[in-house]
Amino acid sequence: AAGAVFGLELGNRLLGGAPQQQELNAIRDRATRTVQQARTGFPPQLLSIFERPVPLLGGVGGFAVVFRAYHRSLEREVAVKVPSERTPEAGRIFYNETSIWADLNHPNIVQIVDHSALPFPYLAMEYMAGGDLQRRLADRGSPFAVAEACRILLQIAGAVRYAHEERDLIHGDIK
């Protein structure tokens, strides 16, 4: 049932449903958290691994923040996710999530290219330059055509099905 509600909500957004006040408040809250995280900054312990970190707008969740950075040893741009809380407990939870995610292999799930608990918990994943779906919708200025919305929803559904049916995982934070 929750998946159906998610699908209806996302479908409504893709097809141009008017944003609700709750959605607008959530967008404002995410932007505020992103600015606060930018002030907190990239963990200095990771500057020997990554250079030029920049916070990504929309890259802040309830538990982590995402930066774009250059991975020195991989010699490429990556998205770096770090726990927003800098406590040992948050680090343990984050690293457990990272270990599970690193084992996933599906064309519609971003691949982790590096992760570690030390010197500070992080995961580096493919950097997807096209931005997130919310930004793509905003940049378009108009809703997706029905066929394009269905194509996107099928890709999302395929990734969720893979995680659930083949890996016995439930994603608790689909936006």
PDB file of N, CA and C in Angstrom, residues 45 63 83-97 116-122:
ATOM      1  N   GLN A  45      38.682  15.432   7.872  1.00  0.00           N
ATOM      2  CA  GLN A  45      39.393  14.154   7.863  1.00  0.00           C
ATOM      3  C   GLN A  45      39.416  13.528   6.472  1.00  0.00           C
ATOM      4  N   PHE A  63      19.484  12.013   7.616  1.00  0.00           N
ATOM      5  CA  PHE A  63      20.607  11.332   8.250  1.00  0.00           C
ATOM      6  C   PHE A  63      21.959  11.628   7.622  1.00  0.00           C
ATOM      7  N   PRO A  83      27.557  11.073   7.050  1.00  0.00           N
ATOM      8  CA  PRO A  83      26.496  11.268   8.041  1.00  0.00           C
ATOM      9  C   PRO A  83      26.459  12.725   8.502  1.00  0.00           C
ATOM     10  N   SER A  84      25.250  13.257   8.643  1.00  0.00           N
ATOM     11  CA  SER A  84      25.137  14.646   9.089  1.00  0.00           C
ATOM     12  C   SER A  84      25.408  14.781  10.581  1.00  0.00           C
ATOM     13  N   GLU A  85      25.115  13.746  11.335  1.00  0.00           N
ATOM     14  CA  GLU A  85      25.462  13.737  12.760  1.00  0.00           C
ATOM     15  C   GLU A  85      26.863  13.170  12.894  1.00  0.00           C
ATOM     16  N   ARG A  86      27.674  13.847  13.638  1.00  0.00           N
ATOM     17  CA  ARG A  86      29.065  13.402  13.778  1.00  0.00           C
ATOM     18  C   ARG A  86      29.264  12.763  15.140  1.00  0.00           C
ATOM     19  N   THR A  87      28.592  11.597  15.287  1.00  0.00           N
ATOM     20  CA  THR A  87      28.686  10.832  16.526  1.00  0.00           C
ATOM     21  C   THR A  87      29.081   9.401  16.182  1.00  0.00           C
ATOM     22  N   PRO A  88      29.671   8.670  17.132  1.00  0.00           N
ATOM     23  CA  PRO A  88      30.028   7.264  16.853  1.00  0.00           C
ATOM     24  C   PRO A  88      28.808   6.425  16.453  1.00  0.00           C
ATOM     25  N   GLU A  89      27.672   6.640  17.108  1.00  0.00           N
ATOM     26  CA  GLU A  89      26.471   5.860  16.791  1.00  0.00           C
ATOM     27  C   GLU A  89      26.005   6.141  15.359  1.00  0.00           C
ATOM     28  N   ALA A  90      25.980   7.406  14.966  1.00  0.00           N
ATOM     29  CA  ALA A  90      25.585   7.759  13.605  1.00  0.00           C
ATOM     30  C   ALA A  90      26.553   7.136  12.598  1.00  0.00           C
ATOM     31  N   GLY A  91      27.837   7.138  12.918  1.00  0.00           N
ATOM     32  CA  GLY A  91      28.832   6.533  12.043  1.00  0.00           C
ATOM     33  C   GLY A  91      28.610   5.045  11.862  1.00  0.00           C
ATOM     34  N   ARG A  92      28.264   4.340  12.948  1.00  0.00           N
ATOM     35  CA  ARG A  92      28.006   2.891  12.857  1.00  0.00           C
ATOM     36  C   ARG A  92      26.786   2.607  11.986  1.00  0.00           C
ATOM     37  N   ILE A  93      25.711   3.341  12.227  1.00  0.00           N
ATOM     38  CA  ILE A  93      24.485   3.139  11.445  1.00  0.00           C
ATOM     39  C   ILE A  93      24.758   3.425   9.972  1.00  0.00           C
ATOM     40  N   PHE A  94      25.454   4.515   9.705  1.00  0.00           N
ATOM     41  CA  PHE A  94      25.787   4.914   8.342  1.00  0.00           C
ATOM     42  C   PHE A  94      26.625   3.837   7.654  1.00  0.00           C
ATOM     43  N   TYR A  95      27.629   3.330   8.331  1.00  0.00           N
ATOM     44  CA  TYR A  95      28.504   2.326   7.723  1.00  0.00           C
ATOM     45  C   TYR A  95      27.737   1.024   7.451  1.00  0.00           C
ATOM     46  N   ASN A  96      26.818   0.640   8.332  1.00  0.00           N
ATOM     47  CA  ASN A  96      25.991  -0.546   8.080  1.00  0.00           C
ATOM     48  C   ASN A  96      25.163  -0.372   6.816  1.00  0.00           C
ATOM     49  N   GLU A  97      24.545   0.797   6.651  1.00  0.00           N
ATOM     50  CA  GLU A  97      23.755   1.084   5.454  1.00  0.00           C
ATOM     51  C   GLU A  97      24.645   1.026   4.211  1.00  0.00           C
ATOM     52  N   SER A 116      34.252   3.747   3.337  1.00  0.00           N
ATOM     53  CA  SER A 116      35.100   3.410   4.470  1.00  0.00           C
ATOM     54  C   SER A 116      34.500   3.993   5.745  1.00  0.00           C
ATOM     55  N   ALA A 117      34.891   3.416   6.858  1.00  0.00           N
ATOM     56  CA  ALA A 117      34.494   3.960   8.161  1.00  0.00           C
ATOM     57  C   ALA A 117      35.556   4.910   8.696  1.00  0.00           C
ATOM     58  N   LEU A 118      36.776   4.807   8.143  1.00  0.00           N
ATOM     59  CA  LEU A 118      37.882   5.625   8.643  1.00  0.00           C
ATOM     60  C   LEU A 118      38.548   6.378   7.495  1.00  0.00           C
ATOM     61  N   PRO A 119      39.001   7.580   7.663  1.00  0.00           N
ATOM     62  CA  PRO A 119      39.132   8.316   8.919  1.00  0.00           C
ATOM     63  C   PRO A 119      37.823   8.935   9.399  1.00  0.00           C
ATOM     64  N   PHE A 120      36.793   8.937   8.526  1.00  0.00           N
ATOM     65  CA  PHE A 120      35.455   9.418   8.851  1.00  0.00           C
ATOM     66  C   PHE A 120      34.523   8.633   7.952  1.00  0.00           C
ATOM     67  N   PRO A 121      33.357   8.193   8.441  1.00  0.00           N
ATOM     68  CA  PRO A 121      32.471   7.379   7.596  1.00  0.00           C
ATOM     69  C   PRO A 121      32.047   8.143   6.335  1.00  0.00           C
ATOM     70  N   TYR A 122      32.180   7.489   5.188  1.00  0.00           N
ATOM     71  CA  TYR A 122      31.743   8.089   3.930  1.00  0.00           C
ATOM     72  C   TYR A 122      31.437   6.990   2.933  1.00  0.00           C
TER      73      TYR A 122
END
